[in-house]
XYZ file of C-alpha atoms in Angstrom:
718
model
C 28.478 49.563 17.800
C 27.835 48.411 21.345
C 30.642 46.954 23.455
C 30.496 44.815 26.562
C 31.887 45.906 29.907
C 35.228 44.085 29.527
C 35.798 45.453 26.015
C 35.115 48.979 27.239
C 37.454 48.497 30.195
C 40.264 47.444 27.839
C 39.638 50.228 25.320
C 39.571 52.929 28.033
C 42.847 51.864 29.639
C 45.473 54.581 29.379
C 48.726 54.201 31.326
C 50.676 51.268 32.696
C 50.746 47.597 31.688
C 47.579 45.702 30.818
C 47.064 42.068 29.837
C 43.938 41.420 27.784
C 43.040 37.730 27.723
C 40.962 37.519 24.569
C 39.038 34.303 24.002
C 38.096 33.092 20.484
C 35.683 35.363 18.655
C 35.830 38.012 21.387
C 36.553 40.983 19.089
C 40.169 41.554 20.144
C 41.213 43.267 16.901
C 38.407 45.779 17.274
C 39.509 46.430 20.860
C 43.107 47.149 19.760
C 41.974 49.512 16.995
C 39.509 51.431 19.170
C 41.946 51.691 22.084
C 44.505 53.181 19.665
C 41.958 55.747 18.479
C 40.984 56.565 22.067
C 44.621 57.224 23.029
C 44.793 59.803 20.236
C 41.347 61.422 20.405
C 40.527 61.288 24.144
C 43.932 61.125 25.846
C 45.795 63.414 23.406
C 48.607 60.937 22.807
C 50.701 61.785 19.752
C 50.045 59.200 16.982
C 53.796 58.956 16.305
C 54.380 57.650 19.837
C 52.100 54.619 19.361
C 53.456 51.268 18.159
C 51.120 48.394 17.184
C 52.880 45.060 16.653
C 51.506 41.965 14.896
C 53.132 38.740 13.735
C 52.521 38.957 9.981
C 52.673 41.690 7.336
C 49.131 40.800 6.263
C 47.766 41.225 9.789
C 49.617 44.537 10.217
C 48.266 45.812 6.898
C 44.685 44.778 7.656
C 44.803 46.343 11.109
C 46.199 49.601 9.670
C 43.446 49.740 7.027
C 40.729 49.145 9.624
C 42.208 51.862 11.845
C 42.320 54.405 9.006
C 38.743 53.555 8.017
C 37.555 53.937 11.619
C 39.273 57.303 12.021
C 38.155 58.492 8.589
C 41.669 59.432 7.460
C 43.916 58.373 4.615
C 47.142 58.210 6.627
C 48.398 58.286 10.185
C 51.701 58.474 12.052
C 50.777 55.437 14.147
C 53.323 52.684 13.438
C 51.844 49.291 12.477
C 54.339 46.500 11.821
C 55.820 43.124 12.633
C 58.574 42.478 15.158
C 61.099 41.956 12.375
C 59.925 45.006 10.449
C 60.148 47.295 13.478
C 63.567 46.039 14.539
C 64.865 46.338 10.971
C 63.886 50.015 11.026
C 65.770 50.509 14.307
C 68.912 48.816 12.960
C 68.702 50.772 9.717
C 68.910 54.040 11.630
C 71.658 52.813 13.965
C 73.924 51.001 11.494
C 72.734 52.113 8.083
C 71.808 48.615 6.983
C 69.603 48.180 3.933
C 67.607 45.336 2.403
C 70.817 44.323 0.598
C 72.236 43.334 4.000
C 69.376 40.942 4.758
C 69.921 37.324 3.789
C 66.692 35.786 2.574
C 65.848 32.126 3.012
C 67.455 31.241 -0.329
C 70.837 32.688 0.693
C 70.571 31.135 4.156
C 70.039 27.663 2.689
C 72.744 28.226 0.086
C 75.317 28.904 2.829
C 74.186 25.903 4.868
C 74.292 23.669 1.774
C 77.893 24.697 1.090
C 78.824 23.948 4.691
C 77.244 20.491 4.492
C 79.111 19.655 1.289
C 82.399 20.335 3.048
C 81.489 18.497 6.244
C 81.576 14.833 7.200
C 77.878 14.897 8.145
C 75.993 12.157 6.318
C 72.440 12.636 5.152
C 69.991 10.883 2.891
C 67.705 13.883 2.504
C 69.657 17.112 2.209
C 66.562 19.333 2.155
C 65.188 17.773 5.321
C 68.512 18.234 7.120
C 68.828 21.829 5.881
C 65.357 22.664 7.213
C 66.161 21.024 10.520
C 69.479 22.872 10.897
C 67.933 26.225 9.913
C 65.174 25.713 12.469
C 67.664 24.880 15.217
C 69.845 27.896 14.416
C 66.724 30.053 14.813
C 65.929 28.331 18.111
C 69.384 29.103 19.505
C 69.149 32.760 18.495
C 65.548 33.442 19.489
C 65.842 31.571 22.761
C 69.128 33.282 23.647
C 70.570 29.843 24.344
C 74.359 29.559 24.863
C 75.706 27.391 22.057
C 77.626 25.219 24.528
C 74.334 24.430 26.304
C 72.347 23.539 23.207
C 71.801 19.905 22.283
C 70.932 19.315 18.663
C 68.167 17.048 17.442
C 69.519 17.080 13.866
C 73.053 15.753 14.235
C 75.823 15.146 16.799
C 76.157 18.172 19.105
C 79.753 19.009 18.219
C 78.967 18.924 14.515
C 75.991 21.229 15.014
C 78.137 23.717 16.929
C 80.746 23.696 14.151
C 78.025 24.215 11.527
C 76.515 27.064 13.566
C 79.875 28.811 14.007
C 80.794 28.371 10.335
C 77.380 29.635 9.252
C 77.729 32.775 11.399
C 81.267 33.401 10.119
C 80.283 33.091 6.451
C 77.110 35.119 6.898
C 78.834 38.005 8.581
C 81.824 37.725 6.245
C 79.409 38.674 3.484
C 78.120 41.566 5.663
C 74.737 39.859 5.882
C 72.185 39.352 8.621
C 69.484 36.690 8.623
C 65.975 37.464 9.891
C 66.765 36.164 13.379
C 69.774 38.497 13.539
C 67.407 41.466 13.266
C 66.238 40.557 16.760
C 69.661 39.541 18.084
C 71.382 42.730 16.890
C 68.560 44.948 18.098
C 68.787 43.462 21.584
C 72.566 43.876 21.589
C 72.198 47.472 20.350
C 69.899 48.361 23.245
C 72.203 46.636 25.739
C 75.397 48.336 24.520
C 73.991 51.793 23.740
C 71.628 53.087 26.451
C 71.353 56.431 24.664
C 69.911 54.792 21.542
C 67.546 52.733 23.668
C 66.376 55.865 25.467
C 65.653 57.615 22.182
C 63.381 54.784 21.035
C 61.726 54.593 24.458
C 60.781 58.262 24.109
C 59.440 57.675 20.598
C 57.303 54.603 21.352
C 55.626 55.488 24.646
C 52.634 53.224 24.004
C 53.110 49.680 22.706
C 50.240 47.380 21.735
C 50.983 43.746 20.821
C 48.498 41.385 19.168
C 48.666 37.557 19.527
C 51.033 37.954 22.456
C 50.827 34.233 23.259
C 53.078 33.602 20.235
C 56.111 35.655 21.367
C 59.509 34.043 21.795
C 62.024 34.875 24.510
C 64.085 37.354 22.480
C 61.030 39.301 21.270
C 59.807 39.578 24.834
C 63.186 40.707 26.174
C 63.418 43.499 23.568
C 59.862 44.665 24.227
C 60.556 44.853 27.969
C 63.564 47.093 27.322
C 61.653 49.250 24.846
C 58.708 49.777 27.209
C 60.810 51.136 30.082
C 60.399 53.208 32.175
C 56.644 53.817 31.794
C 55.709 50.227 30.852
C 52.732 51.311 28.777
C 52.301 47.827 27.407
C 48.952 46.638 26.077
C 49.314 42.880 25.568
C 46.463 41.063 23.830
C 46.367 37.309 23.430
C 44.988 33.999 24.602
C 47.214 31.493 26.348
C 44.674 28.811 25.395
C 45.423 29.440 21.710
C 49.210 29.193 21.899
C 50.005 26.503 19.286
C 53.380 27.506 17.834
C 55.810 26.185 20.412
C 57.565 24.265 17.602
C 58.424 27.655 16.046
C 59.921 28.992 19.255
C 56.805 30.527 20.856
C 56.822 30.356 24.639
C 53.277 30.307 26.051
C 54.673 30.316 29.586
C 55.738 33.948 29.077
C 52.085 34.976 29.381
C 51.868 33.196 32.730
C 54.852 35.074 34.148
C 53.642 38.541 33.068
C 52.049 39.333 36.480
C 55.418 38.615 38.166
C 57.356 40.785 35.708
C 54.872 43.668 36.046
C 53.457 43.907 39.602
C 51.254 46.871 38.556
C 49.668 44.826 35.774
C 45.924 45.177 35.167
C 44.049 42.236 33.659
C 40.896 42.046 31.598
C 39.286 38.866 30.275
C 37.178 39.203 27.143
C 34.716 36.470 28.075
C 32.016 36.859 25.468
C 32.334 34.815 22.280
C 30.521 36.458 19.355
C 31.409 33.700 16.848
C 30.160 30.337 18.084
C 26.907 28.798 19.263
C 26.365 27.973 22.910
C 26.972 24.250 22.292
C 30.355 24.880 20.669
C 31.504 27.306 23.369
C 30.527 24.842 26.121
C 32.281 21.974 24.335
C 35.470 24.016 23.902
C 35.490 25.004 27.577
C 35.121 21.381 28.663
C 38.202 20.466 26.645
C 40.575 23.289 27.550
C 39.824 23.194 31.284
C 41.887 19.985 31.503
C 45.070 22.032 30.947
C 46.846 23.081 34.131
C 49.259 25.743 32.814
C 46.696 28.412 31.921
C 44.688 31.390 33.134
C 41.338 30.262 34.453
C 38.495 31.806 32.482
C 34.861 30.954 31.813
C 33.669 32.123 28.421
C 30.077 32.481 27.287
C 28.090 33.562 24.253
C 24.907 35.480 23.625
C 24.240 33.347 20.531
C 21.612 30.631 20.542
C 22.424 27.154 21.775
C 22.599 25.714 18.249
C 22.965 22.104 17.165
C 24.714 19.595 19.460
C 28.270 18.637 18.541
C 28.196 15.479 16.408
C 30.660 12.657 17.044
C 30.860 9.951 14.404
C 32.787 6.755 15.043
C 33.527 4.540 12.024
C 35.032 1.132 11.499
C 37.807 2.409 9.244
C 39.122 5.443 7.385
C 37.398 4.513 4.128
C 33.966 4.506 5.767
C 34.813 7.765 7.539
C 35.801 9.470 4.283
C 32.827 8.144 2.320
C 30.387 9.369 4.988
C 32.179 12.737 5.153
C 31.917 13.319 1.421
C 28.272 12.233 1.318
C 27.464 14.587 4.198
C 29.191 17.481 2.440
C 27.232 16.789 -0.745
C 24.040 16.849 1.344
C 25.029 20.195 2.932
C 25.765 21.665 -0.497
C 22.425 20.440 -1.865
C 20.632 22.121 1.049
C 22.097 25.497 0.135
C 25.385 25.652 2.025
C 28.105 27.311 -0.059
C 31.498 25.670 -0.554
C 33.403 28.377 1.313
C 31.245 27.857 4.417
C 32.619 24.325 4.932
C 36.033 23.392 6.334
C 37.654 19.981 6.837
C 40.449 20.162 9.395
C 43.242 17.651 10.062
C 46.036 17.375 12.619
C 48.721 17.192 9.901
C 48.784 17.391 6.123
C 49.743 13.691 6.040
C 46.329 12.799 7.492
C 44.327 14.324 4.646
C 45.621 12.263 1.702
C 42.568 9.995 1.323
C 40.114 12.877 1.694
C 41.914 14.939 -0.948
C 41.945 12.015 -3.372
C 38.209 11.437 -2.818
C 37.405 15.133 -3.300
C 39.173 14.905 -6.662
C 37.268 11.721 -7.437
C 33.867 13.168 -6.483
C 34.653 16.367 -8.419
C 33.981 18.573 -5.377
C 35.866 21.903 -5.587
C 38.247 22.508 -2.718
C 41.117 24.756 -1.767
C 44.060 23.719 0.399
C 45.791 26.022 2.862
C 48.741 23.618 3.107
C 50.927 21.868 0.557
C 49.990 18.193 0.280
C 53.265 16.278 0.535
C 54.012 13.910 -2.309
C 55.023 10.608 -0.758
C 56.918 9.597 -3.887
C 59.254 12.592 -3.633
C 60.667 11.339 -0.336
C 64.184 9.898 -0.451
C 62.904 6.551 0.890
C 60.638 6.167 -2.158
C 63.477 7.221 -4.448
C 65.699 4.545 -2.870
C 63.089 1.844 -3.542
C 62.753 3.029 -7.139
C 66.544 3.001 -7.606
C 66.725 -0.627 -6.400
C 63.951 -1.588 -8.815
C 65.631 0.215 -11.717
C 68.782 -1.803 -11.050
C 66.750 -5.013 -10.801
C 65.193 -4.199 -14.199
C 68.660 -3.988 -15.719
C 69.631 -0.341 -15.283
C 73.325 0.194 -14.654
C 73.178 3.980 -14.441
C 75.616 5.581 -12.061
C 72.881 7.633 -10.325
C 70.904 4.483 -9.424
C 73.979 2.806 -7.978
C 74.987 5.898 -5.991
C 71.502 6.091 -4.452
C 71.619 2.646 -2.813
C 75.141 1.222 -3.085
C 75.728 1.512 0.679
C 72.196 1.118 1.918
C 72.952 -1.159 3.740
C 76.683 -0.526 3.907
C 78.642 -2.604 1.423
C 81.708 -0.367 1.817
C 81.628 0.442 -1.875
C 83.571 3.537 -2.923
C 82.112 6.254 -5.182
C 85.382 6.046 -7.110
C 84.327 2.649 -8.408
C 81.402 4.256 -10.229
C 83.398 6.529 -12.503
C 81.361 5.893 -15.663
C 77.812 6.989 -16.480
C 76.985 3.302 -17.036
C 78.558 0.856 -14.562
C 78.296 -2.877 -15.412
C 79.101 -5.239 -12.565
C 82.230 -6.327 -14.485
C 83.720 -2.881 -13.829
C 83.064 -3.284 -10.094
C 84.742 -6.704 -10.035
C 87.735 -5.253 -11.899
C 87.959 -2.269 -9.547
C 88.111 -4.555 -6.495
C 90.249 -7.276 -8.115
C 92.310 -9.047 -5.477
C 89.995 -7.995 -2.660
C 87.991 -11.185 -2.239
C 85.840 -9.857 0.600
C 84.690 -6.931 -1.555
C 84.009 -9.172 -4.528
C 81.817 -11.303 -2.250
C 79.783 -8.208 -1.353
C 79.417 -7.245 -5.015
C 78.330 -10.781 -5.858
C 75.691 -10.634 -3.084
C 74.517 -7.260 -4.428
C 74.176 -8.696 -7.937
C 72.380 -11.796 -6.601
C 69.868 -9.654 -4.686
C 69.001 -7.685 -7.813
C 68.434 -10.935 -9.758
C 66.172 -12.179 -6.968
C 64.078 -8.991 -7.198
C 63.815 -8.974 -11.000
C 60.489 -10.808 -11.329
C 58.937 -9.801 -8.023
C 55.868 -7.620 -7.665
C 56.699 -4.175 -6.229
C 55.240 -4.945 -2.779
C 57.275 -8.162 -2.487
C 60.391 -6.431 -3.811
C 60.217 -3.756 -1.120
C 59.765 -6.497 1.453
C 62.901 -8.196 0.127
C 64.859 -4.913 0.138
C 63.866 -4.305 3.754
C 64.422 -7.728 5.262
C 66.337 -9.808 2.716
C 68.887 -7.123 1.811
C 68.851 -5.368 5.192
C 67.556 -1.878 4.368
C 65.759 -1.613 7.719
C 69.055 -2.080 9.536
C 70.524 0.741 7.489
C 67.601 2.970 8.558
C 68.211 2.097 12.200
C 71.878 3.119 11.972
C 70.992 6.268 10.016
C 68.390 7.313 12.586
C 70.864 6.859 15.431
C 73.426 8.984 13.609
C 70.918 11.747 12.740
C 69.324 11.560 16.199
C 65.858 11.027 14.798
C 63.229 8.386 15.560
C 63.647 5.327 13.363
C 59.941 4.551 13.845
C 59.082 7.598 11.734
C 61.225 6.266 8.883
C 59.686 2.803 9.228
C 56.214 4.371 9.130
C 56.980 6.221 5.911
C 58.491 3.129 4.319
C 55.439 1.064 5.263
C 53.227 3.679 3.612
C 55.347 3.529 0.456
C 55.179 -0.263 0.494
C 51.419 -0.192 1.003
C 51.047 2.079 -2.038
C 52.757 -0.619 -4.143
C 50.106 -3.241 -3.353
C 48.111 -4.538 -6.310
C 50.712 -3.765 -8.961
C 52.204 -6.742 -10.777
C 55.276 -5.093 -12.265
C 57.667 -2.309 -11.366
C 56.629 -0.346 -14.441
C 52.945 -0.422 -13.468
C 53.850 1.069 -10.099
C 56.071 3.706 -11.713
C 53.209 4.654 -14.059
C 50.841 5.067 -11.111
C 53.380 7.338 -9.425
C 53.584 9.507 -12.529
C 49.782 9.664 -12.782
C 49.485 10.699 -9.142
C 52.193 13.366 -9.500
C 50.470 14.780 -12.574
C 47.057 14.815 -10.904
C 48.502 16.499 -7.816
C 50.118 19.143 -10.026
C 46.856 19.769 -11.886
C 44.932 20.069 -8.635
C 47.491 22.480 -7.172
C 46.928 24.765 -10.158
C 43.152 24.497 -9.809
C 42.929 25.335 -6.118
C 44.629 28.673 -6.747
C 41.861 29.659 -9.130
C 38.701 28.372 -7.470
C 36.541 28.801 -4.447
C 35.790 25.574 -2.726
C 35.645 23.684 0.506
C 38.603 24.563 2.701
C 40.923 21.646 3.507
C 43.448 22.654 6.140
C 45.619 21.605 9.018
C 44.529 22.929 12.384
C 47.602 25.177 12.559
C 46.809 26.851 9.238
C 43.157 27.344 10.202
C 44.016 29.585 13.155
C 42.392 32.992 12.812
C 39.690 31.692 10.431
C 36.036 30.853 11.016
C 33.459 28.751 9.156
C 29.766 28.009 9.690
C 30.349 24.263 9.272
C 33.510 22.485 10.462
C 34.561 18.818 10.328
C 37.597 17.756 12.392
C 38.811 14.391 11.102
C 40.922 11.767 12.878
C 39.918 12.260 16.520
C 41.804 9.266 17.929
C 44.625 8.857 20.412
C 47.689 8.282 18.273
C 46.445 10.663 15.589
C 45.196 13.602 17.644
C 46.924 13.767 20.037
C 49.771 12.046 18.235
C 51.786 9.205 19.729
C 54.854 11.427 20.044
C 52.988 13.685 22.488
C 51.402 10.770 24.354
C 54.687 8.925 24.877
C 56.972 11.900 25.471
C 56.304 11.933 29.204
C 56.161 15.748 29.110
C 52.705 17.048 30.174
C 53.295 20.252 28.205
C 53.214 18.242 24.958
C 49.665 17.027 25.605
C 48.662 20.517 26.720
C 49.936 21.944 23.413
C 47.862 19.356 21.534
C 44.810 20.198 23.632
C 45.235 23.897 22.825
C 45.343 22.948 19.150
C 42.090 21.007 19.591
C 40.590 24.052 21.289
C 41.586 26.226 18.329
C 39.996 23.730 15.925
C 36.720 23.545 17.815
C 36.402 27.324 18.003
C 36.762 27.707 14.221
C 33.167 26.449 13.989
C 30.427 29.076 14.083
C 27.260 26.940 13.850
C 27.961 23.253 13.236
C 30.823 21.035 14.394
C 31.372 17.359 13.600
C 34.201 15.250 15.028
C 34.999 11.975 13.262
C 37.121 9.035 14.309
C 37.842 5.527 13.059
C 38.400 2.317 14.980
C 41.196 1.385 12.596
C 43.220 3.654 10.366
C 46.022 3.087 7.876
C 48.840 5.355 9.037
C 51.909 5.360 6.812
C 51.360 1.869 5.617
C 50.410 0.275 8.929
C 46.921 -0.445 10.249
C 46.521 1.066 13.715
C 43.738 0.377 16.199
C 43.255 3.471 18.304
C 40.967 4.654 21.087
C 38.688 7.600 20.580
C 40.690 10.759 21.321
C 40.914 11.810 24.955
C 39.806 15.247 23.764
C 36.451 13.682 22.848
C 36.253 11.624 26.016
C 36.857 14.727 28.129
C 33.475 16.139 27.147
C 30.377 15.061 29.122
C 28.178 12.780 26.983
C 25.123 14.989 27.440
C 26.864 17.753 25.447
C 27.332 15.720 22.264
C 25.294 13.839 19.704
C 26.919 10.462 19.248
C 24.964 9.833 16.036
C 25.123 6.305 14.653
C 28.180 4.275 15.565
C 28.442 2.763 12.143
C 25.547 0.357 12.264
C 24.034 2.606 9.619
C 23.995 1.388 6.013
C 27.254 2.026 4.282
C 26.874 4.301 1.253
C 28.011 2.884 -2.054
C 30.756 4.824 -3.794
C 28.764 4.638 -7.041
C 25.931 6.515 -5.351
C 28.220 9.425 -4.640
C 30.876 9.635 -7.324
C 30.124 11.246 -10.607
C 31.350 8.860 -13.333
C 31.884 11.933 -15.496
C 34.399 13.559 -13.125
C 37.885 14.099 -14.520
C 39.495 12.059 -11.794
C 37.051 9.142 -12.268
C 37.743 9.094 -16.015
C 41.486 9.218 -15.446
C 41.219 6.355 -12.962
C 39.157 4.206 -15.380
C 41.554 4.851 -18.262
C 44.571 4.039 -16.156
C 43.054 0.798 -14.850
C 42.201 -0.258 -18.382
C 45.733 0.527 -19.505
C 47.510 -1.336 -16.751
C 44.977 -4.156 -16.208
C 44.948 -3.693 -12.469
C 41.600 -5.380 -11.833
C 41.583 -7.780 -8.926
C 41.871 -11.445 -9.774
C 41.094 -14.584 -7.794
C 44.026 -16.693 -6.749
C 44.518 -20.131 -5.279
C 47.149 -21.714 -3.116
C 48.472 -25.103 -4.156
C 49.198 -27.398 -1.213
C 52.700 -28.821 -1.330
C 52.979 -32.600 -1.331
C 55.643 -32.403 1.379
C 57.458 -29.637 3.289
C 61.259 -29.532 3.136
C 61.428 -28.624 6.843
C 60.016 -30.093 10.032
C 59.436 -29.359 13.715
C 62.673 -28.185 15.326
C 64.231 -26.935 12.078
C 65.536 -23.376 11.731
C 63.830 -21.400 8.937
C 63.911 -17.896 7.467
C 60.890 -15.713 6.637
C 61.287 -12.779 4.242
C 59.727 -10.348 6.752
C 60.048 -11.917 10.215
C 63.590 -13.223 9.843
C 64.975 -16.387 11.478
C 62.940 -18.677 13.714
C 62.421 -22.279 14.893
C 59.473 -24.407 13.726
C 57.389 -25.359 16.799
C 54.438 -27.147 15.217
C 53.022 -28.233 11.849
C 49.329 -29.072 11.361
C 48.182 -30.593 8.056
C 44.950 -28.958 6.920
C 42.776 -29.614 3.914
C 43.813 -26.429 2.119
C 47.396 -26.053 3.330
C 49.834 -26.778 6.141
C 49.516 -24.485 9.186
C 53.019 -23.800 10.517
C 53.845 -22.316 13.941
C 57.243 -20.587 14.136
C 58.970 -18.895 17.080
C 60.885 -16.025 15.466
C 63.847 -14.383 17.176
C 62.595 -10.833 16.621
C 58.789 -10.977 16.600
C 57.902 -14.031 18.677
C 55.438 -16.816 17.787
C 53.548 -16.584 14.487
C 51.064 -18.998 12.826
C 50.921 -19.019 9.021
C 50.016 -21.113 6.003
C 53.040 -22.683 4.349
C 51.982 -21.610 0.844
C 51.973 -17.950 1.841
C 54.897 -18.022 4.261
C 57.431 -19.504 1.797
C 59.747 -20.484 4.651
C 63.321 -21.472 3.758
C 65.197 -24.022 5.807
C 68.649 -22.841 6.890
């Protein structure tokens, strides 16, 4: 095997610190393996004094197997492992800890759940809060952040600090350590016991770290101690591929390495062996817009290849239909399923594509779990309201929504499995103000009884005041209420077209069952890879589609509006990773309008597309091309198509024409105050009598001036 000059320079390095900036497809793993062999065979370094660190057990195992195969041996004293695995071994020798002392995720969440049950912290989604708290506890530990200086994003700061302290007390009271403690205790061990540190420094004289851009502060601090005094550190990574800041990774550590190690030598692995010339040039034109990075100009010896395709569609449906037709074409021309990848910014963005893949009977495998919208607590709240409107008086339905919005109802009032309203009136007898609230609750349920699901959710949100509850909840939990509104809009949108609550419930059950069936299938089949960009890191495919290239989707609005340049830079690095997954062909798709969590958004083409000179891309057709018919693509014999047909026949969900009957006279006039079920209270500014219906102009307090037909608006004079 021939190696380029930079690879050889890295492999031949012996003593002192070295930073290897390894671009995508530059052969960094091979460099690490061959440098390890060279230390042993050419420089007579004892294998037992070499430590190779990776971030996953799988990566450590693969690297070890490749090393053994290269050296032609069955075993070696070279240590391959993860940060946590290595530090566990150190603590085991120092303190005698065993695997029985390590609290897995299940125990960690069990302790946190017990703490929450005994706290005053309110939550609507316990699992979501538990995940958030666990993540923040890890952040505090791995970032070595003083608890008094940490400001929680999950709950009020004082409550978080109490939860953290209680968690630590209970964990250690059981003589347990969590995975983050393996790092914390190891650092403390080295700080308190210089003799132990010195012993490990003598053992591991040469340290090689892969994917160094993903280290957190605590990992870096321990490695610096361990490498002293010789500092034989061989750090391999790419600052342009640092995409795990949300997990605690600190890409800025790579930028400060030259300051921490003045004797540092640097090598840039510039040659990309994976991608075509077009893809490499495109990727470089994107990433160069980042400021906080090492400047590097990569190249490839591969042919130029096809230009990058950019496809701009009117809407998501057209985008998905074209995508699936293109994939079918690629498959017909001899491309195998496993050579194709469809990449998304988040797993929420891929819902329509996944449903269409099922419908078209195209095998696929998912690297991420597709979230089930109907399992979210917001959906469960809507269902609970509808159950009550249908006549249910089950305690669990009442408990789900009794104080959403706050009616100041006590759980003690719901002491039976079945709770008729008469029991509530009896419980609050003599408290007129509470009886009024119960009466309003009962009235609202009667109003909802004969509504279609979409209208019922609208009434719950604006007529009952559920949106106000969400606003208060978001303020308390210190989360963005817009995210909750977005999810609720998506749930509401999914209810469109169904005439009864039961029809909507049946569709939920059908979707859950189909999702379950598909999850079982993808474990057993080879197919097109559907993945988030994060999960695709480290992989490569001949043909890659990146879907949803619009500002607001990728990069997301949260990054655009944060005001922190590092947020956009993180997104751009993620785009860079996505582009460089493609070996031969890359297509970027975007839509002028996209339904995002129930709301139609009109977004610009992503800045990551606009940053590339036009001469480097093939713009294709901008949607003036003939739209493909679904019937031309979908196999009517597919399992999903059959299920869909059967379900539609069962529930009679076919679209029907409808007419609006013009009222003989409106019961309100110009200047009157009216209420709209969605927009709230407003003043009538103008009424124009048309042939079909009255056109009414209303100035609403919350949303401003709106024009609407009276028959649709159903305005109520107040």
